[in-house]
Amino acid sequence: MTKLQWGIIGLGQIAHDFAETFNQSSSQLTACASRSLAKAETFAQQFNLSKAYGSYEELLADKAIDIIYIAVPNRQHSQHIMQALHAGKHVLCEKAITMNAAELQAAIELAEQNELILAEAMTIFNMPLYQELHGLIDSGRLGNLKMIQAPFGSYKEPDPTNRFFNPDLAGGALLDIGTYAVSFARWFLSEQPEVVASTMIPFSTGVDEQSVTILQNQKNELATINLTFQAKMPKKGIVAFENGYLTIEDYPRADKAELFFNDGTTETIESGFTGNAMNYEIENMVKVINGELPNKSLFFTKDVIDILDQMQQKWHK
């Protein structure tokens, strides 16, 4: 089988992480593009890529490239997704995949029209541990889901010019760390929730610096999402059921969960490897393209983007 060829658009830190961990037998990282040819050439040399382009358009025009990995700032995602899909490329885009549900729907429709695969690089939806946990929940041992806690706190230097606080770059905690917390909650909720309450405290630039949100679905499953960019919090997810609860440390790329049953017994479930998180995304993307997995890559992503929209609407009423 011919290896699928990848190209990267945007060469910031996340692109470096992607290239450094790329390790696949069925696909190959071949090209990169930046608005600076010198930057692209340096990146290509560092990661032994055969092609470097000084514009995104040149990369998209390369007929040998099958898949584009988009790693530009959030606000630019939709533009580059659409351009890549128009160019006939499959797309794996960093989170948050788009700024809102309308942008995502337009991208989905274009991908379907062109018979291309579009996916979000969300580790939670690709880590083997979460597949294992779904199997455990489906077995009924834990009983009905009752409540989820998904905190994420990360201290960022309060510099209004950096991307975390810059509104022109879609800054704010929600579109950065919040996508992990909401994705964690949605993975376990048995159906799509509504935002029943949400409050936000803005940074001086106007972007969200911290927030608390309550989600509830029609099965009365609840989830709380707690975010901040000015205090560290343990990324410890808690999922509580009638018969016990589970905890997951560092949940964005977790490979272990602890189970605590009401009868006092405990179990540990381990699956996958944290350091291989990006490779799971890449591997699953290729399997969908090759027809080895069903194309369900955006099932949860669509719900998450809808929740993010609801949260922001609550804040700006």
XYZ file of C-alpha atoms in Angstrom, residues 138-285:
148
model
C -21.538 -0.102 28.473
C -21.159 -3.300 30.530
C -23.358 -1.750 33.226
C -20.998 -2.451 36.141
C -20.940 1.193 37.189
C -24.662 1.807 36.819
C -26.142 5.026 35.513
C -24.006 8.125 35.119
C -24.777 10.901 37.598
C -22.109 13.618 37.552
C -18.847 14.713 35.912
C -16.234 17.201 37.102
C -13.787 18.558 34.509
C -11.437 21.238 35.884
C -8.540 22.720 33.922
C -6.374 25.505 35.308
C -3.194 26.736 33.652
C -1.182 29.764 34.715
C -0.262 32.051 31.828
C 1.833 35.178 32.209
C -0.657 38.074 32.100
C 0.692 39.559 28.883
C -2.092 41.112 26.753
C -0.039 40.620 23.582
C 0.433 36.868 23.729
C -1.996 34.505 22.021
C -3.604 33.358 25.269
C -5.056 36.805 25.974
C -5.117 38.356 22.503
C -8.686 38.653 21.139
C -7.353 38.997 17.571
C -5.895 35.485 17.911
C -9.048 34.043 19.517
C -7.460 34.045 22.939
C -9.140 33.002 26.158
C -9.288 29.873 28.248
C -12.364 28.390 26.561
C -10.926 27.892 23.061
C -7.588 26.719 24.453
C -7.867 24.538 27.549
C -11.669 24.585 27.649
C -11.984 22.368 24.604
C -10.301 19.553 26.560
C -12.612 19.938 29.544
C -15.785 20.043 27.446
C -14.590 17.137 25.282
C -13.895 15.085 28.424
C -17.401 15.733 29.727
C -19.093 15.046 26.382
C -17.239 11.752 25.952
C -18.934 10.337 29.042
C -22.346 12.025 28.852
C -24.771 9.598 27.246
C -26.392 12.347 25.166
C -25.848 15.981 24.232
C -26.301 18.420 27.150
C -27.484 22.006 27.336
C -25.635 24.808 29.110
C -27.946 25.544 32.045
C -25.646 28.090 33.709
C -22.306 29.695 32.926
C -20.415 32.656 34.323
C -17.168 34.179 33.092
C -14.617 36.680 34.377
C -12.762 38.457 31.548
C -9.102 39.403 31.284
C -8.302 43.049 30.645
C -8.389 42.410 26.877
C -11.953 41.090 27.099
C -11.252 37.395 26.501
C -12.382 34.858 29.071
C -9.824 34.346 31.829
C -11.876 32.079 34.090
C -15.309 30.517 34.005
C -17.624 28.000 35.631
C -20.259 26.151 33.606
C -22.963 23.588 34.411
C -24.142 21.164 31.727
C -27.265 19.001 31.970
C -28.935 16.614 29.543
C -32.426 15.108 29.457
C -31.245 12.080 31.440
C -30.343 14.461 34.302
C -26.639 13.778 33.919
C -24.689 16.811 35.144
C -21.209 18.108 34.387
C -19.254 21.067 35.723
C -16.538 22.765 33.655
C -14.093 24.952 35.646
C -11.469 26.910 33.704
C -8.810 29.481 34.482
C -5.700 30.940 32.873
C -4.440 32.562 36.104
C -4.202 29.597 38.476
C -3.018 26.031 38.179
C -5.520 23.285 38.917
C -4.955 19.537 38.660
C -6.341 18.173 35.418
C -8.199 15.488 37.349
C -11.457 14.366 35.798
C -14.060 12.675 37.990
C -16.948 10.645 36.565
C -19.487 9.466 39.163
C -22.007 6.644 38.677
C -24.579 4.918 40.884
C -22.212 2.047 41.755
C -18.932 3.937 42.007
C -16.745 6.546 40.371
C -13.602 6.833 38.313
C -10.811 9.389 38.363
C -8.418 10.251 35.555
C -5.279 12.282 36.233
C -4.023 14.589 33.463
C -7.056 13.622 31.441
C -6.194 15.258 28.067
C -3.629 12.521 27.294
C -4.400 9.954 29.969
C -3.403 6.303 29.860
C -4.675 5.265 33.314
C -7.951 5.472 35.270
C -8.691 4.554 38.881
C -12.054 2.968 39.725
C -13.654 3.144 43.176
C -16.750 1.008 43.747
C -19.363 1.554 46.453
C -18.487 -1.793 48.054
C -14.953 -0.553 48.772
C -13.171 -2.404 45.981
C -10.877 -0.587 43.565
C -9.457 -1.259 40.127
C -6.926 0.321 37.813
C -7.377 0.389 34.050
C -4.365 1.173 31.879
C -4.409 1.438 28.112
C -2.244 3.194 25.552
C 0.668 5.503 26.265
C 0.505 9.218 27.023
C 3.599 9.982 24.974
C 1.960 8.520 21.880
C -1.113 10.796 22.010
C -0.549 12.561 18.703
C 0.265 9.312 16.956
C -3.118 7.913 17.952
C -4.736 10.913 16.245
C -2.642 10.372 13.122
C -3.214 6.607 13.087
C -6.986 6.903 13.447
C -7.153 9.595 10.773
